[in-house]
Coordinates of C-alpha atoms and ligand atoms in Angstrom, one line a residue:
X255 CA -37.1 -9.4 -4.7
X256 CA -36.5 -5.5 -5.0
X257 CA -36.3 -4.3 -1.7
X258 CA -37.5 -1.2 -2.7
X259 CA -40.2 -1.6 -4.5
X260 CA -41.5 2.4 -3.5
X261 CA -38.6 4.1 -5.3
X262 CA -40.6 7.3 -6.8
X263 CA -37.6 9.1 -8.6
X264 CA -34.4 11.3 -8.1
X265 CA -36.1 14.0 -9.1
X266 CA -35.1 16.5 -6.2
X267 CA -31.2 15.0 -6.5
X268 CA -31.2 16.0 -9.7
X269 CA -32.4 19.2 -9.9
X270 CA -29.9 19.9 -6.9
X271 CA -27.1 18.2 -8.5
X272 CA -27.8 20.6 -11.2
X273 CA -27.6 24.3 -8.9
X274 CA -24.7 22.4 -6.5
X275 CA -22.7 22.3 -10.4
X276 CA -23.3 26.0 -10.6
X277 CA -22.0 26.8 -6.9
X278 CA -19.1 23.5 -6.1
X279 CA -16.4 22.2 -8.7
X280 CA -18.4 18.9 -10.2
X281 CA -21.1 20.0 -8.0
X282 CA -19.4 18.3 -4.9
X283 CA -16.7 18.7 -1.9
X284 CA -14.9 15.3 -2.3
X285 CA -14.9 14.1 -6.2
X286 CA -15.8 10.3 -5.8
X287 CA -18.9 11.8 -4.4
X288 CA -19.3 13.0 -8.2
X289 CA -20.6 9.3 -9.3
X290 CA -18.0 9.6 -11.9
X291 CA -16.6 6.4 -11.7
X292 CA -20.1 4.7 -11.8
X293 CA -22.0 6.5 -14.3
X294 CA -25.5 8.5 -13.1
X295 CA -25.4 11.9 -10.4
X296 CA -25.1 11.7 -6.9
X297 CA -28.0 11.2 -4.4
X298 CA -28.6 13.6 -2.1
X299 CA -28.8 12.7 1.6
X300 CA -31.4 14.1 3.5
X301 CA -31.0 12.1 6.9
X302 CA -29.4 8.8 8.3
X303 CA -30.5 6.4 10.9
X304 CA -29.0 3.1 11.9
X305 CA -28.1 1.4 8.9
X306 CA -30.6 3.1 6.6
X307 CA -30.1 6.5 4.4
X308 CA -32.8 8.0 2.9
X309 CA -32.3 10.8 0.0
X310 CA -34.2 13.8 -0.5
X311 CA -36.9 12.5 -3.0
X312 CA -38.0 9.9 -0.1
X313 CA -36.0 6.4 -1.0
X314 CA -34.8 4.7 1.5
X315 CA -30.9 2.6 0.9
X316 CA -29.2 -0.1 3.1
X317 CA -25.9 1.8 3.8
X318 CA -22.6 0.3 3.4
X319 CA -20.5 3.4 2.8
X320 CA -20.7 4.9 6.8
X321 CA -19.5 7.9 5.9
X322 CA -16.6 6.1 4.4
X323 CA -16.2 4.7 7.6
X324 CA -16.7 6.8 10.8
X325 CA -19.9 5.2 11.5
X326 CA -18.9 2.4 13.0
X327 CA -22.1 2.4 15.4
X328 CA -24.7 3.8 12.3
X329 CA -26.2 7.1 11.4
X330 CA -26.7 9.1 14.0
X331 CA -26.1 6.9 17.2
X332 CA -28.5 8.3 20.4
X333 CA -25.9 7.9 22.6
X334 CA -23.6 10.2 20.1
X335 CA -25.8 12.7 18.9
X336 CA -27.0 13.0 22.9
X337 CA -23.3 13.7 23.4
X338 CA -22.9 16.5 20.6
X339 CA -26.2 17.9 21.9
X340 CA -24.8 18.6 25.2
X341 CA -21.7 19.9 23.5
X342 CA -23.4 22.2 21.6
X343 CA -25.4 24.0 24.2
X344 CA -22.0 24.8 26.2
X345 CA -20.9 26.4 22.8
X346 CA -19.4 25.3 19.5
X347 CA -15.8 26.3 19.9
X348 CA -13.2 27.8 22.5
X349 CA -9.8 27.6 20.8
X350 CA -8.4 27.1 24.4
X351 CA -8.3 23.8 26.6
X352 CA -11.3 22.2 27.7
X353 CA -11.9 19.0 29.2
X354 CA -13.3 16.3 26.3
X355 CA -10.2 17.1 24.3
X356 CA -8.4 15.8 27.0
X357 CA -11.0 12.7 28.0
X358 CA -10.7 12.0 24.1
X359 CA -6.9 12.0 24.0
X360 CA -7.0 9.3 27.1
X361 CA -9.7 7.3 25.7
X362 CA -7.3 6.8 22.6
X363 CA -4.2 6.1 24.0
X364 CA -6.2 3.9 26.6
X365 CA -6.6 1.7 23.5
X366 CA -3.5 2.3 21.5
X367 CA -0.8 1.4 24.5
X368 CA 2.0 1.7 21.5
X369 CA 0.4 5.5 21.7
X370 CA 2.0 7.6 24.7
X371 CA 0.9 10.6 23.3
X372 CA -1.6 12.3 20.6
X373 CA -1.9 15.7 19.0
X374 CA -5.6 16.1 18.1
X375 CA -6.2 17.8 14.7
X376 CA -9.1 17.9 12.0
X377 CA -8.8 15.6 9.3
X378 CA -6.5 12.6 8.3
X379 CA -4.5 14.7 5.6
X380 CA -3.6 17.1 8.2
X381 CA -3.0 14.7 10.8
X382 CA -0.8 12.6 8.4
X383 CA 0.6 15.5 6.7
X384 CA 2.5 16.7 10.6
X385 CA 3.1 13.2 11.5
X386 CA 5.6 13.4 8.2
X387 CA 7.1 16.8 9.9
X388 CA 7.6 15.2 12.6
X389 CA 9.5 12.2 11.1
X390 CA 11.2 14.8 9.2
X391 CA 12.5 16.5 11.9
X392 CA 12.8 13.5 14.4
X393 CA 15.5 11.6 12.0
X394 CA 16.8 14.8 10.3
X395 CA 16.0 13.6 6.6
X396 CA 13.8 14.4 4.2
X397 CA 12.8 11.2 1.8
X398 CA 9.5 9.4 2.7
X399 CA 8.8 6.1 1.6
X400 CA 5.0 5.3 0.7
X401 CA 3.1 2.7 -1.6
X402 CA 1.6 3.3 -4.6
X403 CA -2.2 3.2 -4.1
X404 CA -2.5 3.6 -0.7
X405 CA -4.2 7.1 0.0
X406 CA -2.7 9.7 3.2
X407 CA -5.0 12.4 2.2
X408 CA -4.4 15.1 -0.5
X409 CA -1.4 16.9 1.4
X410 CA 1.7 17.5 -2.0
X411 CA 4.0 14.4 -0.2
X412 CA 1.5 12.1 -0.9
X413 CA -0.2 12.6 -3.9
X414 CA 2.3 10.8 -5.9
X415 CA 0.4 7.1 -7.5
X416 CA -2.0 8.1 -4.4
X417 CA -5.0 5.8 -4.4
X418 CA -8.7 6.4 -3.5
X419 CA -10.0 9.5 -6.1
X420 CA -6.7 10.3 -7.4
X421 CA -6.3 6.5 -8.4
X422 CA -10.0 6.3 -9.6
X423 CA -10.1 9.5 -11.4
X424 CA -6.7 8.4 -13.4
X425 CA -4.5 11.0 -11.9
X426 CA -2.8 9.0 -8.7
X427 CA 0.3 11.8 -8.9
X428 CA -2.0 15.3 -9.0
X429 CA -0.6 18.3 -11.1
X430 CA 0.2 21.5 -9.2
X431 CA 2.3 19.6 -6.8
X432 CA 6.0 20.7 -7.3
X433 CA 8.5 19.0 -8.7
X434 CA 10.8 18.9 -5.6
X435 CA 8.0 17.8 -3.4
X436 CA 7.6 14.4 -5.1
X437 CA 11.0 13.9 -5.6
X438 CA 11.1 13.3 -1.9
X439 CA 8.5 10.9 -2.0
X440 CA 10.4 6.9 -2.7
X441 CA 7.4 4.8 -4.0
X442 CA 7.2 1.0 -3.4
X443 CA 4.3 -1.7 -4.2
X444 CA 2.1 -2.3 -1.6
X445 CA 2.7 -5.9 0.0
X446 CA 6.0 -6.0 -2.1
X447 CA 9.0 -6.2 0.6
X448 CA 11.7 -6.2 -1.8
X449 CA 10.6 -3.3 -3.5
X450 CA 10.2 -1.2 0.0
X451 CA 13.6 -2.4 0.7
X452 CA 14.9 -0.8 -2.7
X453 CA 14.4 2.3 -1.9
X454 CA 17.0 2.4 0.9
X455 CA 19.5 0.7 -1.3
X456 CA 20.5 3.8 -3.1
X457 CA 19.8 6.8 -0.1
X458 CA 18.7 4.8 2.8
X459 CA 20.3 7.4 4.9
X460 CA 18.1 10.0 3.2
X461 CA 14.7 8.3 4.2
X462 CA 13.0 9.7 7.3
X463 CA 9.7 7.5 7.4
X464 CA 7.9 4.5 5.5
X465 CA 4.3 5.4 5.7
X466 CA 1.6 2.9 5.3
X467 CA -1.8 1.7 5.5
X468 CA -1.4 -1.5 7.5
X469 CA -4.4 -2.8 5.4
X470 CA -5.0 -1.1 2.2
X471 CA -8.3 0.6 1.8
X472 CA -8.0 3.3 -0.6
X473 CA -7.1 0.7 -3.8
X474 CA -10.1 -1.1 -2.8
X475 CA -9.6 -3.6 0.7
X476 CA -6.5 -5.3 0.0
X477 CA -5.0 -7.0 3.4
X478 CA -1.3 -6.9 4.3
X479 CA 0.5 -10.3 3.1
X480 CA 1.4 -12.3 6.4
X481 CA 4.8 -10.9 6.9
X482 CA 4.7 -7.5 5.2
X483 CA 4.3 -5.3 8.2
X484 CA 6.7 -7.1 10.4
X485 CA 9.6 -6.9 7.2
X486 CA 8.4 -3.4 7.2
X487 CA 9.2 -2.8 10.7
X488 CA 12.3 -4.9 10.7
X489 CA 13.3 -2.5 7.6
X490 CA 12.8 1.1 9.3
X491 CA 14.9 -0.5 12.4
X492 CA 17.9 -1.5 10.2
X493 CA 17.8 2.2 8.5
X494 CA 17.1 4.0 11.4
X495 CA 14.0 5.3 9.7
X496 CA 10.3 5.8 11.3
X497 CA 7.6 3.6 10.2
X498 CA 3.9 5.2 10.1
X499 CA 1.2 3.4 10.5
X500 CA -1.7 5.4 9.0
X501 CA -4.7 4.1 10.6
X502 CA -7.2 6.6 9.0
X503 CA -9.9 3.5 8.4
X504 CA -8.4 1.2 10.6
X505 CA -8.0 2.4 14.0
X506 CA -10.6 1.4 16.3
X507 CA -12.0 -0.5 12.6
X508 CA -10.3 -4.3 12.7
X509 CA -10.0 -4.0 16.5
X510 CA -9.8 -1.2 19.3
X511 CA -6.1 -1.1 18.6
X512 CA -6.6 -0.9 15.0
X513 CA -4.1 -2.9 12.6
X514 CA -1.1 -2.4 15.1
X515 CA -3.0 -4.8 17.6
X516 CA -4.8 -7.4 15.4
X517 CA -1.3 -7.8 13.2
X518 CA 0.6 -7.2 16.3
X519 CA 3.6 -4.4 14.8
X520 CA 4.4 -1.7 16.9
X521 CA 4.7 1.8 14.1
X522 CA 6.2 4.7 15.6
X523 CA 3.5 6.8 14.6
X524 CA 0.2 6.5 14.1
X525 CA -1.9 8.9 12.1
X526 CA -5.6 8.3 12.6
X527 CA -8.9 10.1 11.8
X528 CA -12.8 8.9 10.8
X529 CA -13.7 6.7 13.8
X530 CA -12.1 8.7 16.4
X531 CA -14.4 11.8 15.4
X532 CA -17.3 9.8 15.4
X533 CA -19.1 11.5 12.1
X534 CA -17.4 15.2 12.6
X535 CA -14.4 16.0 11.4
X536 CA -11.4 14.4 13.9
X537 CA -7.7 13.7 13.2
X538 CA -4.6 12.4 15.3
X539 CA -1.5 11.3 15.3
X540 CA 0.8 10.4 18.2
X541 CA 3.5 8.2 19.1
X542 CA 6.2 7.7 22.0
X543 CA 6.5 10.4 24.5
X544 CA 10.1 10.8 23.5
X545 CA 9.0 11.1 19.8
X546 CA 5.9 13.7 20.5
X547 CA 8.1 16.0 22.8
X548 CA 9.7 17.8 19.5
X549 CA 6.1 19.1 18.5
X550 CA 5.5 22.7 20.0
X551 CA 5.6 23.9 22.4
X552 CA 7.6 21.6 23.8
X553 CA 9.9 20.9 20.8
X554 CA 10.2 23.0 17.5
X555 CA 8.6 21.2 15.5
X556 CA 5.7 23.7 14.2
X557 CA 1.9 22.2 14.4
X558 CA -1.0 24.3 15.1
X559 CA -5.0 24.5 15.0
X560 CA -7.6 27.1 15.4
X561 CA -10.5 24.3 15.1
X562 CA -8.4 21.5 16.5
X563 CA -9.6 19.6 19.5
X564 CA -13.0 21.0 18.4
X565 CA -15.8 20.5 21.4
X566 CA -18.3 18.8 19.5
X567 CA -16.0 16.5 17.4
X568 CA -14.3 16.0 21.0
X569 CA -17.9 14.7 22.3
X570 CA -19.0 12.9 19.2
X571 CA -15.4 10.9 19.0
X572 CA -15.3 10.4 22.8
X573 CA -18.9 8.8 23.0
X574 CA -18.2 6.6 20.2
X575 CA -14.9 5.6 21.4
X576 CA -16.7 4.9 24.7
X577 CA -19.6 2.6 23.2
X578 CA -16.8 0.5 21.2
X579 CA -15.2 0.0 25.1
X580 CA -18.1 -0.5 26.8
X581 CA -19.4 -3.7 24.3
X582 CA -16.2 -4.0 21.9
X583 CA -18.2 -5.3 18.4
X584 CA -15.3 -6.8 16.8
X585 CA -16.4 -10.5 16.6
X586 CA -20.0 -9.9 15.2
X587 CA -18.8 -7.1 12.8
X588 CA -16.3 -9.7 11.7
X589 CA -18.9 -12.5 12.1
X590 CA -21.4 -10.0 9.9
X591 CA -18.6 -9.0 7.2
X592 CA -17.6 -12.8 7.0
X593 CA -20.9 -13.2 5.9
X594 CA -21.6 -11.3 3.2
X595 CA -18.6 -11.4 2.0
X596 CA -18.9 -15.2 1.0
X597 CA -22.2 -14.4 0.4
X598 CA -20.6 -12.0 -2.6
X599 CA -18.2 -14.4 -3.8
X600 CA -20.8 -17.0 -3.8
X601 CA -22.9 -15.2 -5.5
X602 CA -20.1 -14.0 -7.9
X603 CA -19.5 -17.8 -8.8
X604 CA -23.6 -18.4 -9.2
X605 CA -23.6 -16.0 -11.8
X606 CA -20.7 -17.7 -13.9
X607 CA -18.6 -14.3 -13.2
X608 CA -15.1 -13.8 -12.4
X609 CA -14.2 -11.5 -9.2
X610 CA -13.3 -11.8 -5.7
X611 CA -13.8 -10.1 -1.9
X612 CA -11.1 -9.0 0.2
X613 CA -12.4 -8.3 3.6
X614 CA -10.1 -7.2 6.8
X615 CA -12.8 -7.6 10.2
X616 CA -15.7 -5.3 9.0
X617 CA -14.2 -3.3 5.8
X618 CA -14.6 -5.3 2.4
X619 CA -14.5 -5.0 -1.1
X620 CA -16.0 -6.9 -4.0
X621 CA -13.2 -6.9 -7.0
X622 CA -14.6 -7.7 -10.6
X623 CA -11.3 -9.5 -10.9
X624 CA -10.3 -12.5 -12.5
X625 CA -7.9 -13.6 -9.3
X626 CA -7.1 -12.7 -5.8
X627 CA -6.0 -8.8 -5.1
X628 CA -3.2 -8.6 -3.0
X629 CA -1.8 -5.6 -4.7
X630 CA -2.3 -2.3 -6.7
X631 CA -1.6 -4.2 -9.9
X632 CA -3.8 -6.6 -9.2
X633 CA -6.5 -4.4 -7.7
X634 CA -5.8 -2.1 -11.4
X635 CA -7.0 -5.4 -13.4
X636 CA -10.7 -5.1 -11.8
X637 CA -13.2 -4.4 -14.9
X638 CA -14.3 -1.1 -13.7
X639 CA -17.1 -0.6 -16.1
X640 CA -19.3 -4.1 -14.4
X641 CA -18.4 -2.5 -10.9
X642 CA -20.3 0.9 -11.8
X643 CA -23.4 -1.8 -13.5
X644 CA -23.4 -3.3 -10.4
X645 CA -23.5 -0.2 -8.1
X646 CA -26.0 1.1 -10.2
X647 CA -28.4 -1.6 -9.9
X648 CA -27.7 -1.9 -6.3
X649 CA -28.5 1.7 -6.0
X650 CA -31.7 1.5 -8.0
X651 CA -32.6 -1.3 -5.8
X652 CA -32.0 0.8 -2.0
X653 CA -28.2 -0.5 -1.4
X654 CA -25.9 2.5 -1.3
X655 CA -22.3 1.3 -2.2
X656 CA -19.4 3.5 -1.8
X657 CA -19.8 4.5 -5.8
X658 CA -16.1 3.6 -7.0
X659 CA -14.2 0.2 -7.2
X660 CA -11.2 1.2 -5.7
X661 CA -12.8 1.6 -1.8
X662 CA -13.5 -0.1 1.0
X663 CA -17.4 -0.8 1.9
X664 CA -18.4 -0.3 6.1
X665 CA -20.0 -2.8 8.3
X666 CA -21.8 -1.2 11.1
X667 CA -23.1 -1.9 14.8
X668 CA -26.2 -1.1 13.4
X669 CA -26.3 -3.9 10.4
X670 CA -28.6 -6.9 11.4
X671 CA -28.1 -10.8 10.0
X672 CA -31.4 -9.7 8.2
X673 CA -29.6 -6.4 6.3
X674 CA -26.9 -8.9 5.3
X675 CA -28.9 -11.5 3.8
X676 CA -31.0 -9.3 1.9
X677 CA -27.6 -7.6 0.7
X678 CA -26.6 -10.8 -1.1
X679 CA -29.7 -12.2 -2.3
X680 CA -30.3 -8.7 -4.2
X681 CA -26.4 -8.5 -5.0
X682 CA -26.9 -12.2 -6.1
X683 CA -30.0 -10.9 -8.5
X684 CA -28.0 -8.4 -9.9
X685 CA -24.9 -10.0 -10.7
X686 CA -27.1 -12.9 -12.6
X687 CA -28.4 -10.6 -14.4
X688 CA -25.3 -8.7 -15.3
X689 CA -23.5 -11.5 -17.2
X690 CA -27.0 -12.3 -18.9
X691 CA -27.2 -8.7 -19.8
Ligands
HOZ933 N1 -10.9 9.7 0.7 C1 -12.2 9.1 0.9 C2 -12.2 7.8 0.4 N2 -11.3 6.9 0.9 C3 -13.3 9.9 0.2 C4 -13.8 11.0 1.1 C5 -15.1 11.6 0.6 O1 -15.4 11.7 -0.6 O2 -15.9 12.0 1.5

């Protein structure tokens, strides 16, 4: 059964592990990448292709965390890295216009028709960090409404109950951001309409923006309740507040027009990032014309970029964007995730264990839950320590799972019918074995 059967060792990750400690706090750029929450040291990548990584002492994984979800098409995609290649040998930066910034920009609103406009910046915290200015200064108040658990990159606003590492690593409201700063930020519970409406009860005229993943991915994949969005939308309309879609994971994820499109609510901005860079770093955000006319230099809203609208993230983004148009692969990725997912939960129920999977088109996660998730509480309840027994055995057997409970694991274009069985007769093995062991 082990689909790896010539795992030598980790070896090499080890010993690198143990210089990149000496050099990088935790030895690492991002801290779920630690391990921490599942127990062991990180695996060090040396290249990706398709579906497969392989590490640095020669094993070889079936790869479900994409990068945490820019790889929509698989490790490095011919028609992508072709793209960067070309990129590259016309030089690596300008910091003045150039034409695949703009192709890029059109390609997105192209797909995003509640999008008039974008502003093209370098990751999903900064992206979602100006689309806040800009609500700020659009409405003229300064309170933003957000969820507890759902995760809009590590910018002070929204590191209060935050959820990806923050949530994983037990501190969802960081020290070092200031007093004042969080003050600002109104939290509600995710899927939880009267609780978003509370927070206007007592300074509704004070709240600029609601900000939102439209499906949950940073508390582990919890889908919005039928309704939620819509109330949420309805909510920001009766306040004359902004409602933010952040579409970090999801846009151009659950469908080319990300969550707005498959649950059919309009936001007033959108901050997006991962898919639209195609594996290098990419953010946006954008909105109405109207709305995007305060940033400078039109408007006074301040927002600025050395690196932004990059060359090669341009061409990387743009040729995935282009792939995903040419041969949209929303039903089999669905079809595919559909799959394994009841594959999981059959599995789960097989081995006598409680848990379930919550899976929105191709992003999933497999809860070691007694019930349903549908929100942060319930998502909290998951027995943490059998998820990191599970990834580890997973691991050992060549499946690399994003190493933490609370996160969303990444169909790609390049996963086969075949990858997916495999996936849940090992995950079936392992899970047996758990509750005997
Ligand atoms: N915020 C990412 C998970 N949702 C983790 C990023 C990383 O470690 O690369």
């Amino acid at each position: 059964m082990n689909q790896n059967p010539k795992k030598t060792s980790l070896l090499r990750s080890r010993k690198l592990y143990e210089r990149a400690c000496r050099a990088l706090p935790g030895g690492v750029n991002s801290p779920v990448r630690a391990f921490a929450a599942v127990g062991g040291q990180p695996i060090f990548v040396e290249s990706g292709q398709g579906s497969i990584v392989f590490d640095i002492d020669g094993n070889r994984y079936l790869d479900y965390l994409g990068s945490w979800g820019p790889l929509i098409l698989g490790h490095a995609h011919r028609r992508v890295v072709e793209a960067v290649r070309q990129a590259a040998t016309r030089g690596l930066s300008f910091g003045t216009c150039h034409a695949t910034e703009v192709e890029l920009a059109e390609a997105i609103v192209r797909n995003m028709p509640h999008l008039q406009q974008v502003r093209l910046v370098n990751s999903g915290t900064e992206a979602a960090m100006a689309a806040i200015r800009l609500a700020r200064a659009a409405t003229g108040r300064s309170r933003i409404v957000k969820f507890k658990g759902c995760y809009h990159g590590h910018a002070d606003s929204f590191l209060v109950e935050a959820g990806s590492g923050a949530l994983t690593f037990g501190a969802p409201s960081s020290p070092g951001v200031a007093t004042a700063v969080a003050a600002d930020t109104l939290l509600a519970e995710y899927n939880d309409l009267a609780s978003a409406e509370a927070c206007f009860r007592t300074d509704g005229q004070a709240v600029a923006c609601v900000i939102v993943e439209p499906v949950a991915g940073n508390m582990g994949v919890v889908p919005p309740a039928p309704g939620f969005l819509a109330g949420l939308r309805a909510l920001c309309d009766r306040h004359g507040a902004l409602l933010v879609f952040d579409e970090v994971i999801t846009g151009f994820r659950v469908a080319q027009g990300g969550a707005a499109e498959l649950f059919g609510v309009r936001p007033d901005l959108t901050v997006l990032g991962k898919i639209i860079g195609g594996g290098l770093p990419v953010g946006a955000f954008g909105g109405s014309r109207e709305l995007m006319r305060e940033l400078a230099p039109l408007g006074p809203v301040y927002q600025a970029g050395t690196l932004s609208g990059n060359p090669l993230a341009c061409a990387a983004g743009l040729a995935t964007l282009r792939e995903l148009e040419k041969a949209p692969p929303y039903p089999r990725l669905a079809e595919l995730s559909k799959r394994l997912a009841e594959g999981l939960r059959a599995a789960l129920v097989a081995a006598g264990l409680p848990g379930c999977c919550n899976r929105t088109g191709s992003m999933l996660t497999l809860f070691f839950n007694p019930r349903q998730v549908r929100s942060l509480r319930e998502a909290r309840n998951a027995d943490c320590e059998q998820f990191a027994a599970f990834h580890r055995a997973m691991l050992k057997s060549g499946y690399y799972l994003p190493p933490a409970q609370f996160e969303s694991w990444f169909v790609s274009t390049a996963h086969t019918q075949k990858d997916i069985e495999r996936t849940v007769d090992m995950a079936a093995d392992i899970l047996r074995n758990l509750n005997l062991g």
